[in-house]
Amino acid sequence: MLETKICIIGAGPAGATTALQLAYMGIPCTVVDKAVFPRDKVCGDGLSGKVLTLLSRIDKGIAERLQQYVFKEDSWGVTFVAANRMSINIPYKPNYAKLPGEPRGFVCKRIHFDNFLVDELKRCPQVQLIEGKAITKYELLPDGYLLSDASGSIHIKTQLVIAANGAHSGFTKEVANIHMEPAHYVAGIRAYYSGIKGLHPDNLIELHFLKNVLPGYFWIFPLPNGEANVGIGMLSKVARRKKVNLKQMLLDAVQHDPVLKERFENATLQGNIDGYGLPLGSKKRRLSGERYLLVGDAGFLIDPFTGEGIGNAMYSARMAAEQAAACIAANDYSAARLMAYDENVYRVLGPELKMSTKLQKLIRFPWLFNMLVRLSNGNKELQELMSCMFHEVDIRKKLAKPQFYMRLLLKR
C-alpha cells in the first residue's frame, strides 16, 4: 500500500505538468501511467506558444531545455487554405524575425515531447513516478481514495486524485460521469509522411479547410528530418451523419486533390494511419468533485477551432497544482473547495473556448472563410488582425461575429 497526498493518473503533458508545478512548489506527489516511456501517442503534434510560456512560469530551465531539444521543429505561423483553395500565410507575430526563443509555436512528435516531460519529472525528487500500471479501480473512502489496477498488484491511498489520463479516461466516465458527445467531439486520424513538396521555409503549419471536411480541416505540420504530421479532424457528429471513412478521405486527398496530389507525388507514408478522439471544450462541464480534479483531455478542454489540446492541458494542470496546494494547506479536499479550480479554468480558458466554438460554427459556411482569405491577401491591416488572433481573445471575438464580415464587404 502506497500512501500519498496527491496521486496523478497519467504522465502525459497534463499529468507531467501538474507534477512539475507541485515539485517546484515543494509538494510531493505520485504519478502513475499505464505506459512505459518513451511511448507514442496519436496526435497532431502541434504545440502553441502556451507551452513555452507555461514551462517558463514553472521553471525557466525547463523551457530553455525544450528550446534546445533536437526533436522539435520551430514554427513561425500558419498557412490557412480556404475551400476555394486560396491561401494566406499568417505569422504568429507580425513582422517576426527568426531569433532564438522567438517562435510562438513548434511541432514535436508526442513520443519525444512526452518523454522530454517525463525526463523532467525524473529530475524531481518530490515526484514518485510509477510506469506500466493502469489504474482502473477508484474507491472513495471517508478519508481519501483507494486506487488500484485490475490485477491488484498496486494499491495507492491518496487524499486527492488528479485525473490526467486523456480522452478515454475511465475516471472521467465512471466517477465524473462525463461521456463522449458527438456534437462536442472530433474524430481525427494522423499519418507521418516524408518528402512532401512545398513546405514553407519557416515551417508554417498548414490548415486546409477542404469543403468535404468542414467543419474540420486537413493539416500538414512540418517535423524535423523532412517529415510531416498529416491528418484530418472532423466533428464526430458530422462524420457519423455522413458515414465518413476518415482514412480513405485522407488518402483520397493526397492522391486526387488537384493541389495536394502534386505535393504528395513523391511523398512516402511512414508507418500506419492511426485514429484518435479529441474531446472539445465547446461545452462547459464540471471539472472537479469530492477529492478529485480533471485536467487536460480528461476534462474535455481541447480548443474547438484550432484543435489544440496540449497548451490548454498544461494551463489547466498548473491551476490544478495550485488548487491542490490550497487544499493541503486547508486540509480540505471537499467538492465545495475544489470548485475554485473550475472557476479558475473557465476564467482563464473560458473566453477563448467560447470564441473558438463560434468560429468552429462559422467555418461550416465555406463562403465566409473564402471571403476572409480573399480579402486578406493584399490587406496588411487585416493580416495583422488575424495574426493577433493567436494570442488575443478580443480579436477572436471580432472574427466570430457575422457583422465583421458584412463590414468587410461594405469596405470593398
XYZ file of C-alpha atoms in Angstrom, residues 92-380:
289
model
C 2.141 34.106 -35.022
C 3.694 37.538 -34.626
C 3.588 40.373 -37.201
C 6.990 41.281 -38.703
C 8.689 38.394 -36.921
C 12.421 37.771 -37.016
C 13.731 34.230 -36.606
C 15.529 34.791 -33.316
C 16.306 32.224 -30.592
C 13.323 31.877 -28.267
C 11.163 33.900 -30.651
C 8.819 31.267 -32.182
C 5.373 31.087 -30.653
C 4.893 27.509 -31.727
C 6.616 24.304 -32.722
C 5.933 20.754 -33.822
C 7.252 17.733 -31.950
C 6.225 14.091 -32.079
C 4.474 13.088 -28.896
C 6.820 10.149 -28.395
C 9.583 12.743 -27.969
C 7.717 15.608 -26.270
C 6.040 13.448 -23.639
C 9.321 11.669 -22.942
C 11.010 15.065 -22.514
C 8.476 15.937 -19.797
C 8.857 12.540 -18.112
C 12.632 13.046 -18.056
C 11.980 16.370 -16.330
C 9.882 14.512 -13.735
C 12.803 12.183 -13.095
C 14.891 15.212 -12.157
C 12.479 15.948 -9.287
C 12.989 14.036 -6.019
C 9.484 15.101 -4.911
C 7.882 13.052 -7.713
C 7.373 9.304 -7.428
C 6.808 8.023 -10.977
C 5.259 4.580 -11.490
C 5.203 3.334 -15.084
C 3.462 0.313 -16.587
C 0.496 0.289 -14.179
C -3.068 1.053 -15.325
C -5.266 2.397 -12.536
C -8.771 1.060 -13.213
C -10.431 0.935 -9.783
C -11.367 4.008 -7.764
C -12.923 3.642 -4.308
C -13.919 6.781 -2.418
C -13.415 6.359 1.322
C -14.219 8.877 4.095
C -10.550 9.904 4.275
C -9.449 9.622 0.635
C -9.415 7.481 -2.489
C -8.133 3.938 -2.755
C -6.753 3.342 -6.261
C -5.693 0.029 -7.753
C -5.127 -1.794 -11.008
C -7.202 -4.698 -12.346
C -4.845 -7.353 -11.007
C -4.483 -5.806 -7.565
C -0.708 -5.551 -7.962
C -0.720 -1.938 -6.821
C -2.792 -0.093 -4.202
C -2.490 3.648 -3.617
C -4.205 5.586 -0.831
C -4.438 9.283 -1.644
C -6.099 12.415 -0.330
C -6.641 13.878 -3.812
C -6.887 12.305 -7.267
C -5.880 14.350 -10.307
C -7.125 12.570 -13.429
C -4.844 13.367 -16.357
C -5.207 10.199 -18.383
C -6.585 11.647 -21.582
C -9.615 11.481 -23.816
C -10.567 7.941 -22.814
C -10.150 8.414 -19.065
C -12.029 5.765 -17.123
C -12.072 8.093 -14.119
C -13.799 10.798 -16.174
C -16.518 8.378 -17.279
C -17.021 6.353 -14.101
C -16.537 8.963 -11.388
C -17.095 12.374 -13.014
C -19.862 10.922 -15.218
C -18.698 12.790 -18.335
C -19.143 10.921 -21.576
C -18.343 11.431 -25.240
C -20.921 13.548 -27.095
C -20.598 13.576 -30.921
C -21.542 17.285 -31.088
C -18.585 18.126 -28.809
C -16.005 15.655 -30.064
C -13.708 15.428 -33.064
C -12.655 12.234 -34.787
C -9.087 12.529 -36.033
C -6.546 10.482 -37.927
C -2.809 11.008 -38.204
C -0.110 9.807 -40.536
C 3.590 10.590 -40.961
C 4.890 11.367 -44.445
C 8.347 12.231 -45.741
C 9.169 14.003 -48.991
C 6.197 16.387 -49.228
C 6.862 19.233 -51.652
C 6.300 22.893 -50.942
C 6.700 23.052 -47.168
C 7.220 26.653 -46.030
C 10.872 27.534 -45.227
C 9.743 28.939 -41.868
C 7.833 25.732 -41.082
C 4.394 27.289 -41.117
C 1.807 24.694 -40.196
C -0.893 24.249 -42.816
C -4.656 24.091 -42.239
C -6.614 23.176 -45.376
C -10.346 23.781 -44.974
C -11.407 21.318 -47.643
C -15.103 21.598 -48.437
C -15.860 17.926 -47.773
C -14.133 18.064 -44.353
C -15.963 21.081 -42.864
C -16.420 21.784 -40.013
C -12.885 20.442 -39.717
C -9.679 20.535 -41.692
C -6.837 18.645 -43.333
C -3.445 19.532 -41.860
C 0.255 19.342 -42.638
C 2.605 20.047 -39.716
C 6.365 20.086 -40.568
C 8.656 17.941 -38.418
C 12.462 17.546 -38.262
C 14.315 15.487 -40.878
C 11.919 16.241 -43.728
C 8.938 14.533 -42.149
C 5.467 15.952 -41.560
C 2.444 15.061 -39.480
C -0.514 14.834 -41.862
C -4.082 14.325 -40.750
C -7.775 15.129 -40.826
C -10.050 16.149 -37.980
C -13.827 16.239 -38.365
C -16.650 16.819 -35.905
C -17.841 13.360 -34.864
C -21.483 14.346 -35.268
C -20.864 15.181 -38.937
C -18.628 12.156 -39.546
C -21.347 9.855 -38.220
C -24.121 11.523 -40.191
C -22.151 11.336 -43.435
C -20.750 7.876 -42.618
C -17.270 9.145 -43.412
C -14.200 6.909 -43.604
C -11.527 9.379 -42.483
C -8.623 7.169 -43.524
C -9.986 6.901 -47.051
C -10.706 10.642 -47.065
C -7.056 11.365 -46.250
C -5.774 9.001 -48.925
C -8.184 10.489 -51.482
C -6.956 13.992 -50.634
C -3.254 13.195 -51.090
C -3.865 11.139 -54.231
C -6.592 13.049 -56.065
C -6.934 16.606 -54.738
C -5.808 18.920 -57.596
C -3.401 20.838 -55.309
C -2.289 18.248 -52.776
C -1.641 15.373 -55.186
C 1.283 17.250 -56.791
C 2.820 17.964 -53.391
C 2.472 14.323 -52.323
C 3.603 12.949 -55.687
C 6.935 11.697 -54.313
C 5.943 11.543 -50.643
C 6.266 8.318 -48.664
C 3.917 7.193 -45.895
C 5.919 6.283 -42.797
C 4.160 3.640 -40.718
C 0.417 3.413 -40.230
C -2.512 5.814 -40.394
C -3.887 5.909 -36.847
C -7.050 7.383 -35.358
C -7.820 9.227 -32.120
C -10.509 11.339 -30.483
C -10.486 14.970 -29.375
C -12.870 15.902 -26.534
C -13.733 19.546 -27.187
C -14.203 22.383 -24.723
C -17.273 23.579 -26.633
C -19.461 22.655 -23.672
C -18.897 23.721 -20.080
C -18.517 20.788 -17.701
C -17.841 20.202 -14.021
C -14.108 19.573 -13.706
C -13.960 18.652 -10.029
C -15.769 16.795 -7.287
C -15.181 15.201 -3.924
C -11.411 14.680 -3.732
C -10.737 14.867 -7.474
C -9.793 17.215 -10.314
C -9.853 16.632 -14.087
C -7.075 18.157 -16.196
C -6.356 18.327 -19.920
C -8.195 15.981 -22.264
C -9.681 14.146 -19.273
C -11.526 17.428 -18.616
C -12.583 17.946 -22.275
C -10.601 21.172 -22.799
C -9.445 20.986 -26.434
C -9.887 24.162 -28.478
C -12.909 23.631 -30.793
C -11.465 25.724 -33.646
C -7.724 25.014 -33.700
C -7.847 21.532 -32.168
C -5.077 22.498 -29.752
C -5.122 20.384 -26.632
C -1.623 20.403 -25.172
C -1.421 24.105 -24.308
C -4.821 24.052 -22.608
C -3.918 20.798 -20.847
C -0.795 22.353 -19.389
C -2.583 25.531 -18.309
C -5.260 23.503 -16.525
C -2.507 21.366 -14.971
C -0.815 24.358 -13.392
C -4.127 25.548 -11.961
C -4.797 22.047 -10.622
C -1.439 22.027 -8.832
C -2.174 25.415 -7.265
C -5.600 24.177 -6.164
C -4.054 21.020 -4.698
C -1.641 23.174 -2.678
C -4.560 25.205 -1.323
C -6.382 22.001 -0.329
C -3.339 20.693 1.510
C -2.897 23.987 3.356
C -6.555 23.965 4.455
C -6.721 20.171 4.896
C -9.935 20.337 2.890
C -10.500 18.269 -0.250
C -14.247 18.751 -0.459
C -16.161 19.322 -3.676
C -17.076 22.803 -2.442
C -13.436 23.861 -2.042
C -12.347 22.224 -5.287
C -14.981 24.202 -7.192
C -12.488 27.099 -7.168
C -10.469 25.110 -9.732
C -13.401 25.059 -12.160
C -13.821 28.792 -11.725
C -10.148 29.435 -12.456
C -10.051 27.192 -15.526
C -13.100 28.798 -17.100
C -11.946 32.289 -16.127
C -8.623 31.746 -17.943
C -9.609 29.436 -20.805
C -13.360 30.042 -20.982
C -13.408 33.187 -23.182
C -11.066 31.549 -25.703
C -13.108 28.336 -25.767
C -16.333 30.280 -26.326
C -14.891 32.281 -29.206
C -13.379 29.194 -30.787
C -16.742 27.439 -30.574
C -18.320 30.305 -32.519
C -15.524 30.227 -35.103
C -15.964 26.484 -35.472
C -19.614 27.057 -36.311
C -18.795 29.819 -38.809
C -16.407 27.673 -40.857
C -19.345 25.455 -41.771
C -20.104 28.182 -44.303
C -17.240 27.975 -46.843
C -18.078 31.314 -48.483
C -17.280 33.190 -45.261
C -13.773 31.791 -44.987
C -13.252 32.094 -48.737
C -14.096 35.785 -48.457
C -11.845 36.331 -45.440
C -8.822 34.789 -47.190
C -9.520 36.633 -50.444
C -9.814 39.996 -48.702
C -6.786 39.323 -46.507
C -4.473 38.923 -49.475
C -3.058 42.383 -50.061
C -4.663 43.831 -46.922
C -1.849 44.190 -44.397
